Coordinates of C-alpha atoms and ligand atoms in Angstrom, one line a residue:
M1 CA -90.9 -78.7 52.9
K2 CA -91.6 -81.5 55.1
H3 CA -88.1 -83.1 54.1
Y4 CA -86.8 -79.9 55.0
Y5 CA -88.3 -79.5 58.4
R6 CA -86.9 -83.0 59.0
H7 CA -83.5 -82.0 58.1
L8 CA -83.6 -79.1 60.4
L9 CA -84.8 -80.9 63.4
K10 CA -82.0 -83.4 62.7
I11 CA -79.4 -80.9 62.7
C12 CA -81.0 -79.0 65.8
F13 CA -80.8 -82.0 67.6
F14 CA -77.1 -83.0 66.3
L15 CA -76.2 -79.4 67.7
F16 CA -78.3 -79.6 71.0
F17 CA -76.7 -83.2 71.6
I18 CA -73.0 -82.0 71.1
I19 CA -73.4 -78.8 73.2
C20 CA -75.3 -80.6 76.0
N21 CA -73.2 -83.8 75.8
G22 CA -70.0 -81.7 75.5
K23 CA -67.4 -82.5 78.1
T24 CA -64.8 -80.1 76.6
I25 CA -65.3 -76.8 75.2
Y26 CA -62.3 -76.0 72.9
H27 CA -61.7 -72.3 72.4
F28 CA -59.9 -71.5 69.2
P29 CA -56.9 -68.9 69.9
P30 CA -57.9 -65.2 68.9
Y31 CA -55.7 -64.9 66.0
F32 CA -57.0 -68.1 64.4
M33 CA -58.5 -67.7 60.9
F34 CA -61.9 -69.2 60.2
G35 CA -63.0 -68.8 56.6
F36 CA -64.0 -69.8 53.1
G37 CA -62.4 -70.7 50.0
N38 CA -63.0 -70.7 46.5
A39 CA -61.2 -70.5 43.2
E40 CA -62.3 -68.0 40.4
F41 CA -62.8 -70.6 37.5
Q42 CA -65.0 -72.9 39.8
V43 CA -67.3 -70.1 40.9
S44 CA -67.5 -68.0 37.8
G45 CA -66.9 -70.3 34.9
A46 CA -65.7 -70.1 31.1
T47 CA -68.3 -67.3 30.5
H48 CA -66.5 -65.1 32.9
C49 CA -63.0 -66.6 32.4
P50 CA -63.2 -66.9 28.4
D51 CA -59.4 -66.8 28.0
S52 CA -58.7 -69.6 30.4
N53 CA -57.5 -73.0 29.3
W54 CA -60.3 -74.6 31.1
A55 CA -62.8 -72.8 28.9
A56 CA -61.1 -74.4 26.0
W57 CA -61.2 -77.8 27.9
K58 CA -63.6 -80.5 27.1
Y59 CA -64.9 -80.6 30.8
G60 CA -65.0 -76.9 31.5
K61 CA -66.3 -75.3 28.2
N62 CA -69.7 -75.8 29.1
S63 CA -69.6 -74.4 32.7
G64 CA -71.4 -71.0 31.7
I65 CA -71.5 -68.5 34.8
A66 CA -71.4 -71.3 37.4
C67 CA -72.4 -69.1 40.6
D68 CA -71.6 -65.9 38.9
F69 CA -69.6 -64.9 41.7
W70 CA -67.8 -62.4 39.2
N71 CA -71.3 -60.4 39.6
L72 CA -72.5 -61.6 42.9
Y73 CA -69.5 -61.4 45.0
E74 CA -70.8 -58.8 47.4
K75 CA -73.6 -61.3 48.2
D76 CA -71.2 -64.2 48.7
I77 CA -68.7 -62.1 50.8
W78 CA -71.9 -60.9 52.9
L79 CA -72.8 -64.5 53.4
A80 CA -69.5 -65.6 54.4
K81 CA -69.6 -62.8 57.1
K82 CA -72.8 -63.8 58.1
M83 CA -71.3 -67.4 59.0
G84 CA -68.9 -66.1 61.0
A85 CA -65.7 -66.2 58.9
N86 CA -62.8 -63.5 59.4
A87 CA -61.1 -64.5 56.1
F88 CA -62.1 -65.4 52.9
R89 CA -59.8 -66.9 50.3
I90 CA -60.2 -66.4 46.5
S91 CA -58.0 -66.9 43.4
I92 CA -57.1 -64.2 41.0
E93 CA -57.7 -65.7 37.3
W94 CA -54.5 -65.1 35.5
S95 CA -56.3 -65.3 32.1
T96 CA -58.8 -62.2 33.1
I97 CA -55.8 -60.0 33.9
Q98 CA -53.6 -61.2 31.1
P99 CA -55.9 -62.5 28.5
T100 CA -52.8 -62.6 25.9
Q101 CA -49.3 -62.7 26.3
D102 CA -48.9 -58.9 25.6
S103 CA -52.0 -57.2 27.3
W104 CA -53.1 -56.4 30.7
N105 CA -56.7 -55.8 31.2
Q106 CA -57.3 -52.9 33.3
D107 CA -61.0 -53.7 33.8
A108 CA -60.2 -57.3 35.6
I109 CA -57.6 -55.5 37.9
N110 CA -60.2 -52.7 38.9
H111 CA -62.9 -55.8 39.3
Y112 CA -60.4 -57.6 41.8
H113 CA -59.6 -54.2 43.8
Q114 CA -63.7 -54.1 44.4
V115 CA -63.9 -57.8 45.4
I116 CA -61.0 -57.5 48.1
N117 CA -62.2 -54.3 49.2
C118 CA -65.4 -55.9 49.6
I119 CA -63.8 -58.8 51.8
I120 CA -61.9 -55.9 53.8
N121 CA -65.2 -54.0 54.2
H122 CA -66.7 -57.0 55.7
D123 CA -63.7 -57.3 58.2
M124 CA -62.1 -60.4 56.7
A125 CA -58.4 -60.8 55.6
P126 CA -58.6 -61.5 52.0
V127 CA -56.3 -64.6 51.3
I128 CA -55.3 -64.6 47.6
T129 CA -54.4 -67.6 45.6
L130 CA -52.3 -66.7 42.3
H131 CA -52.7 -69.9 40.6
H132 CA -55.4 -72.4 41.1
F133 CA -55.4 -74.8 38.5
T134 CA -55.9 -72.7 35.5
D135 CA -53.7 -71.1 32.9
P136 CA -54.2 -68.4 30.1
I137 CA -54.5 -69.9 26.4
W138 CA -51.7 -68.0 25.2
F139 CA -49.5 -69.7 28.2
S140 CA -50.8 -73.6 27.4
N141 CA -50.1 -72.7 23.9
L142 CA -46.3 -72.4 24.9
E143 CA -46.9 -75.6 26.7
G144 CA -47.4 -73.8 30.1
F145 CA -45.1 -75.2 33.0
E146 CA -43.5 -77.9 30.8
N147 CA -41.4 -75.5 29.8
E148 CA -38.9 -74.2 32.0
E149 CA -38.6 -70.6 30.1
N150 CA -42.3 -70.1 30.6
I151 CA -41.6 -69.8 34.5
D152 CA -41.1 -66.2 34.2
Y153 CA -44.1 -65.3 32.6
F154 CA -46.1 -66.6 35.6
V155 CA -43.3 -64.9 37.9
D156 CA -44.0 -61.3 35.9
F157 CA -47.7 -61.9 36.7
C158 CA -47.3 -62.8 40.3
K159 CA -44.9 -59.3 40.9
K160 CA -47.5 -57.3 39.0
I161 CA -50.4 -58.6 41.1
F162 CA -48.6 -58.3 44.3
I163 CA -47.7 -54.6 43.6
E164 CA -51.3 -54.0 42.5
F165 CA -52.7 -55.3 45.7
S166 CA -50.3 -54.8 48.4
P167 CA -50.2 -54.0 51.3
K168 CA -54.3 -54.3 51.5
V169 CA -53.6 -57.9 50.7
T170 CA -51.0 -59.6 53.0
F171 CA -52.0 -63.2 53.0
W172 CA -50.8 -65.1 49.6
C173 CA -50.8 -68.4 48.1
T174 CA -48.3 -68.8 45.2
I175 CA -49.8 -72.0 43.6
N176 CA -52.7 -74.3 44.6
E177 CA -51.7 -78.1 44.8
P178 CA -49.0 -78.1 42.2
T179 CA -49.0 -82.0 42.9
I180 CA -52.7 -82.4 41.6
Y181 CA -52.0 -80.0 38.7
A182 CA -49.5 -82.4 37.5
F183 CA -51.3 -85.7 38.4
M184 CA -54.7 -84.7 36.9
G185 CA -53.2 -83.2 33.8
Y186 CA -50.4 -85.3 32.7
V187 CA -51.3 -88.7 34.4
L188 CA -54.7 -89.1 34.6
G189 CA -55.7 -87.0 31.8
L190 CA -58.7 -85.3 33.5
F191 CA -57.1 -81.8 33.5
P192 CA -55.7 -80.0 30.4
P193 CA -53.7 -80.8 28.5
G194 CA -54.9 -83.8 29.2
Y195 CA -51.9 -86.5 28.8
R196 CA -52.3 -89.9 30.3
A197 CA -49.4 -91.5 32.4
N198 CA -47.0 -89.3 30.7
L199 CA -44.6 -89.3 33.6
N200 CA -41.9 -87.6 31.6
R201 CA -44.0 -84.6 31.0
A202 CA -45.5 -84.5 34.9
G203 CA -42.2 -84.7 36.5
N204 CA -41.1 -81.7 34.4
V205 CA -44.0 -79.9 35.2
L206 CA -44.0 -80.6 38.8
K207 CA -40.5 -79.6 39.0
N208 CA -41.4 -76.1 37.3
M209 CA -44.1 -75.0 39.3
L210 CA -42.0 -75.8 42.4
K211 CA -39.2 -73.7 41.1
A212 CA -41.7 -71.3 39.8
H213 CA -42.9 -71.0 43.5
V214 CA -39.3 -70.9 45.0
K215 CA -38.8 -68.0 42.7
I216 CA -42.0 -66.1 43.0
Y217 CA -41.3 -66.3 47.0
Y218 CA -38.1 -64.8 46.8
A219 CA -39.3 -62.0 44.0
L220 CA -42.0 -60.9 46.2
K221 CA -40.4 -60.6 49.0
K222 CA -38.1 -58.1 47.4
L223 CA -41.0 -55.9 46.5
P224 CA -42.3 -53.0 48.8
Y225 CA -44.5 -54.6 51.7
G226 CA -42.7 -58.2 51.0
K227 CA -41.1 -58.5 54.3
Q228 CA -44.5 -58.2 56.0
A229 CA -46.5 -60.5 53.7
Q230 CA -47.1 -63.9 54.7
I231 CA -46.5 -65.8 51.3
G232 CA -47.2 -69.8 51.2
I233 CA -47.6 -72.7 49.0
V234 CA -50.8 -74.6 49.3
H235 CA -50.3 -78.6 49.2
Q236 CA -52.9 -81.3 49.2
L237 CA -51.5 -84.0 51.5
L238 CA -53.0 -87.0 49.6
R239 CA -51.7 -90.3 50.3
F240 CA -52.4 -93.7 48.6
E241 CA -52.1 -96.9 50.7
A242 CA -52.5 -100.6 50.4
Y243 CA -55.8 -101.9 51.7
H244 CA -54.0 -105.2 52.5
S245 CA -50.3 -104.6 53.4
W246 CA -49.5 -107.8 52.0
N247 CA -50.7 -107.2 48.7
K248 CA -47.5 -106.1 47.1
L249 CA -48.9 -104.8 44.0
D250 CA -51.4 -102.6 45.6
K251 CA -48.6 -101.4 47.9
A252 CA -46.4 -100.6 44.6
L253 CA -49.2 -98.7 42.9
A254 CA -50.1 -97.0 46.2
D255 CA -46.5 -95.7 46.6
F256 CA -46.3 -94.9 43.1
F257 CA -49.5 -92.5 43.5
T258 CA -48.3 -91.1 46.8
T259 CA -44.7 -90.3 45.2
I260 CA -46.6 -88.3 42.4
T261 CA -49.4 -86.3 44.7
H262 CA -47.3 -85.8 47.9
T263 CA -44.0 -87.0 48.5
A264 CA -42.0 -85.7 45.4
A265 CA -43.0 -82.0 46.3
F266 CA -43.0 -82.4 50.0
N267 CA -39.5 -83.8 50.2
F268 CA -38.2 -80.8 47.7
L269 CA -40.1 -78.3 50.4
K270 CA -38.3 -80.3 53.5
T271 CA -34.9 -80.7 52.0
G272 CA -34.5 -78.8 48.7
N273 CA -34.3 -82.0 46.9
F274 CA -36.5 -82.9 43.9
S275 CA -36.1 -86.8 42.9
W276 CA -38.3 -88.1 40.2
K277 CA -37.5 -91.5 39.4
F278 CA -39.9 -94.3 38.0
A279 CA -39.3 -97.3 36.0
R280 CA -39.4 -96.7 32.0
S281 CA -39.7 -92.7 32.5
K282 CA -36.9 -90.0 32.1
P283 CA -35.8 -89.4 35.9
V284 CA -35.9 -85.4 37.1
Y285 CA -33.7 -84.3 39.5
Y286 CA -33.3 -80.8 40.9
Q287 CA -31.8 -79.4 44.0
D288 CA -32.4 -75.8 45.7
N289 CA -31.1 -75.3 49.0
S290 CA -33.3 -72.3 49.1
A291 CA -36.5 -74.1 48.8
P292 CA -36.9 -75.3 52.5
Y293 CA -37.1 -71.1 53.4
S294 CA -39.3 -70.4 50.5
F295 CA -42.7 -69.9 52.7
D296 CA -43.8 -68.1 55.7
F297 CA -46.7 -70.7 56.1
I298 CA -47.9 -73.7 54.4
G299 CA -51.4 -74.3 53.2
L300 CA -52.6 -77.6 53.8
N301 CA -55.4 -78.9 52.0
Y302 CA -57.1 -82.1 53.2
Y303 CA -59.9 -84.3 52.3
S304 CA -59.0 -87.9 52.7
R305 CA -56.7 -90.7 51.6
V306 CA -57.2 -93.3 49.3
L307 CA -57.2 -97.0 49.6
I308 CA -56.3 -99.2 46.9
N309 CA -57.4 -102.8 46.8
F310 CA -57.0 -105.2 43.9
L311 CA -55.8 -102.0 42.0
Q312 CA -59.1 -100.3 42.7
P313 CA -60.0 -97.3 44.9
S314 CA -61.5 -98.5 48.0
H315 CA -62.4 -97.7 51.8
A316 CA -62.1 -99.5 55.4
P317 CA -64.9 -101.3 56.6
G318 CA -67.4 -99.2 58.3
E319 CA -66.1 -96.2 57.0
I320 CA -68.2 -93.5 55.5
M321 CA -68.2 -92.8 52.1
T322 CA -68.2 -89.1 50.8
D323 CA -69.7 -88.6 47.2
Y324 CA -66.4 -89.1 45.7
Q325 CA -64.6 -92.6 45.7
Y326 CA -63.1 -92.1 48.8
A327 CA -64.1 -92.1 52.7
M328 CA -64.2 -89.6 55.6
Y329 CA -61.0 -90.0 57.3
P330 CA -60.8 -87.6 60.5
I331 CA -57.6 -89.0 61.9
G332 CA -55.9 -88.3 58.7
V333 CA -56.1 -84.5 58.9
Y334 CA -54.5 -85.0 62.4
N335 CA -51.7 -87.0 60.6
A336 CA -51.6 -84.6 57.8
I337 CA -51.1 -81.8 60.4
K338 CA -48.1 -83.7 62.2
E339 CA -46.3 -84.7 59.0
I340 CA -46.7 -81.2 57.4
S341 CA -45.1 -79.6 60.6
Q342 CA -41.8 -81.2 59.2
L343 CA -41.7 -78.3 57.3
G344 CA -41.2 -76.0 60.1
A345 CA -43.7 -73.2 59.2
P346 CA -47.1 -72.2 60.7
I347 CA -50.1 -74.1 58.9
Y348 CA -53.2 -72.9 57.8
I349 CA -55.8 -75.4 56.6
T350 CA -56.6 -73.9 53.2
E351 CA -59.1 -76.2 52.3
N352 CA -61.5 -79.2 53.9
G353 CA -64.8 -80.2 53.3
I354 CA -66.8 -82.7 51.6
A355 CA -69.0 -83.6 48.6
D356 CA -72.3 -84.6 50.0
A357 CA -75.1 -84.0 47.9
R358 CA -77.6 -85.4 50.6
D359 CA -76.2 -83.2 53.5
D360 CA -76.0 -86.0 55.6
R361 CA -72.5 -86.7 56.5
R362 CA -71.3 -83.0 56.4
P363 CA -72.2 -82.3 60.0
L364 CA -70.2 -85.4 60.8
L365 CA -67.2 -84.5 59.0
I366 CA -67.2 -80.8 60.4
Q367 CA -67.3 -82.2 63.9
Q368 CA -64.9 -85.0 63.5
Y369 CA -62.3 -83.3 61.4
L370 CA -62.3 -80.1 63.6
E371 CA -61.5 -82.3 66.7
K372 CA -58.7 -83.6 65.2
V373 CA -57.4 -80.0 64.3
A374 CA -58.2 -78.9 67.8
Q375 CA -56.3 -82.0 69.3
A376 CA -53.3 -80.9 67.1
I377 CA -53.3 -77.3 68.4
N378 CA -53.6 -78.5 71.8
E379 CA -50.7 -80.7 71.4
G380 CA -48.7 -78.0 70.4
Y381 CA -48.9 -78.0 66.5
D382 CA -49.1 -74.5 64.9
V383 CA -52.4 -74.4 63.1
R384 CA -53.4 -70.8 62.7
G385 CA -56.5 -71.1 60.8
Y386 CA -59.1 -73.3 58.7
F387 CA -60.9 -72.7 55.9
W388 CA -64.0 -74.5 54.5
W389 CA -64.2 -75.7 51.1
T390 CA -66.6 -74.1 49.9
L391 CA -69.2 -71.3 50.4
T392 CA -71.2 -72.5 47.7
D393 CA -71.7 -75.5 45.5
N394 CA -69.8 -74.7 42.6
F395 CA -67.8 -76.2 39.1
E396 CA -65.8 -79.3 40.4
W397 CA -63.6 -79.4 37.4
H398 CA -63.8 -82.5 35.6
E399 CA -66.8 -83.7 37.7
G400 CA -68.7 -80.5 36.5
Y401 CA -71.9 -79.5 38.9
S402 CA -72.2 -83.4 40.0
K403 CA -70.3 -82.7 43.2
K404 CA -71.8 -80.5 46.1
F405 CA -69.2 -79.0 48.1
G406 CA -71.3 -75.9 49.2
I407 CA -72.1 -75.0 52.9
F408 CA -74.9 -73.2 50.5
E409 CA -76.9 -75.3 48.0
M410 CA -76.8 -73.7 44.7
N411 CA -79.8 -73.3 42.6
Y412 CA -78.2 -72.3 39.2
N413 CA -81.6 -71.4 37.7
T414 CA -82.0 -68.7 39.9
Q415 CA -78.6 -68.1 41.4
A416 CA -80.0 -68.4 44.9
R417 CA -78.0 -69.7 47.6
I418 CA -79.7 -71.9 50.2
L419 CA -78.0 -72.5 53.5
R420 CA -77.7 -76.4 54.0
D421 CA -78.8 -77.8 57.5
S422 CA -75.2 -78.4 58.4
G423 CA -74.4 -75.0 58.0
I424 CA -75.9 -74.0 61.4
L425 CA -73.2 -76.2 62.9
L426 CA -70.3 -74.4 60.9
R427 CA -71.8 -71.1 61.6
Y428 CA -71.9 -72.0 65.4
I429 CA -68.3 -73.1 65.4
F430 CA -67.0 -70.3 63.3
S431 CA -69.0 -67.3 64.8
N432 CA -68.5 -68.7 68.6
R433 CA -64.7 -69.9 67.7
V434 CA -65.4 -72.9 69.7
L435 CA -66.0 -76.5 69.5
H436 CA -67.9 -78.7 71.8
Y437 CA -67.1 -82.5 72.0
Ligands
LIG1 C1 -58.6 -79.2 45.1 C2 -59.1 -78.0 44.8 C3 -60.4 -77.5 45.0 C4 -61.6 -78.7 44.8 C5 -61.6 -79.2 46.1 C6 -62.5 -80.4 46.0 O1 -58.0 -79.5 46.2 O2 -58.7 -79.9 44.1 O3 -58.1 -77.0 45.5 O4 -60.3 -76.9 43.5 O5 -62.5 -78.2 44.2 O6 -60.4 -79.8 46.6 O7 -62.2 -81.5 45.4

C-alpha cells in the first residue's frame, strides 16, 4: 500500500511538473484518433482460440484464457472509454471464424458483432486487424503463407468478414507486421512454424503476405462499402544499426536484419518492387505496380531500434532500457514517421508502448514519444491517430506473460485490471487531447 502511494505521488508530481512547466500546449486535431490496440490471441489465449496455430505452438499452448477478453470485452471496452479513447483496435481471430477449412462458425461471427457493437455503443471507432500473427491450424498444415496457392484462403476470409461487418466497421488493417511474422517464424524460430535462419522460406512468406495484402485491398475495394472504407497495412518500422559505424561485421549484420524487418517490405509498398537477395539463399523477386496504391493509410508500429555491438543487441550510453533488450528511443518515432511518409498515405500509429513491469519508465515514454508525434504533425506530417499498446498486460507471444505492456496491470488469478500510475498521464492526454511540454 505504501509502495502504491509513493508511486501515485511520484506520478502526480510528474503530471503537475509537466503541466506547470509546460511552456507549450499542443492540441491534437479534432479528427485525431486516440485508442488502444490488442490482438485476440494475446488477450484470449489458447483456451478461446483452440484452432489457432499458436494454441499448438510450444510457447502458446499454455496461454490459457489470458485476460479472458472473449468474455470480459465489455469491461475492457468500458475501461478504454474511461481512459479517453475514441477508437479501439482489435483483431478478428481467423481460426475462431473458420476452425476447419470448410466450416464457418456462426457463433464466433455473432460474438464479433457483439464486440464491435459494444465499441460503437461506447462512441469509439472499431479498427479491425484481419491478421495478427496467428493462423488456423488447417491453414498451417497446408504450409500457410509459404505456399502461394494458399493466399486465396485468406483473401476469402477477409472478403467474408468485410461483407459481414461493413459498414459499421470502416477502418481495416489487412495484415499486422508481415515482416515480423516472417522474421520470427522463419529466421529466429520463435513463432510457428519455428524455422531458424531459413531465408528461402522467409522471403517467400514475406512476398506472399505482401501479395495477399494487395489482393485483399483491391478485392475489398470492389465490395459494397469498399470505396468509403479505410484499408491499410500495419508495418513495424524496426531498424538495426551498428553500435560502432567502423565495425563492418556489425554493420553487415544490422543491414541484413533491417532488410528483413523493414526495407524489403517498405520498398515493395513504395515502388512495387520486392527484392530478396542474400548470399546462400534463393533470391525472390516480385513486381506489382499496383502495390504503391494498395493502402488508404499506413499503420505504423513503433517501439525502438536495436543497436548491434560485436554481434550482440546493445544500446547507446545513457539510454533507458525497456524490459526488452532495447532502449527507449523517442527520436526514432519521429524518424519513422518521416520515413513512412514517403509512402504518401495518412499515418496512424497503430502501436506504441513499452514493456515496463515497474512502471517507472512508461510515463517518460508516453510524454517523450508523444512530443515527437506532435512535432511531426506540427511540421506537416499527416499523422491521424495514436494507439497505445496496450490496455491490459497480456500474452506476449514467445515471452509468455513475462512482459508487461498494459496500462492496466493484470491479476490473472482474479482477472482484475488495476490502472498503473502511468495511466493517469495517458488518461489526461487522451481525455483532454492535449500535450504539455
Ligand atoms: C508486435 C505486435 C504485438 C506485440 C507488441 C509488443 O508489434 O509485435 O503487434 O502483438 O505484442 O508489439 O511487443
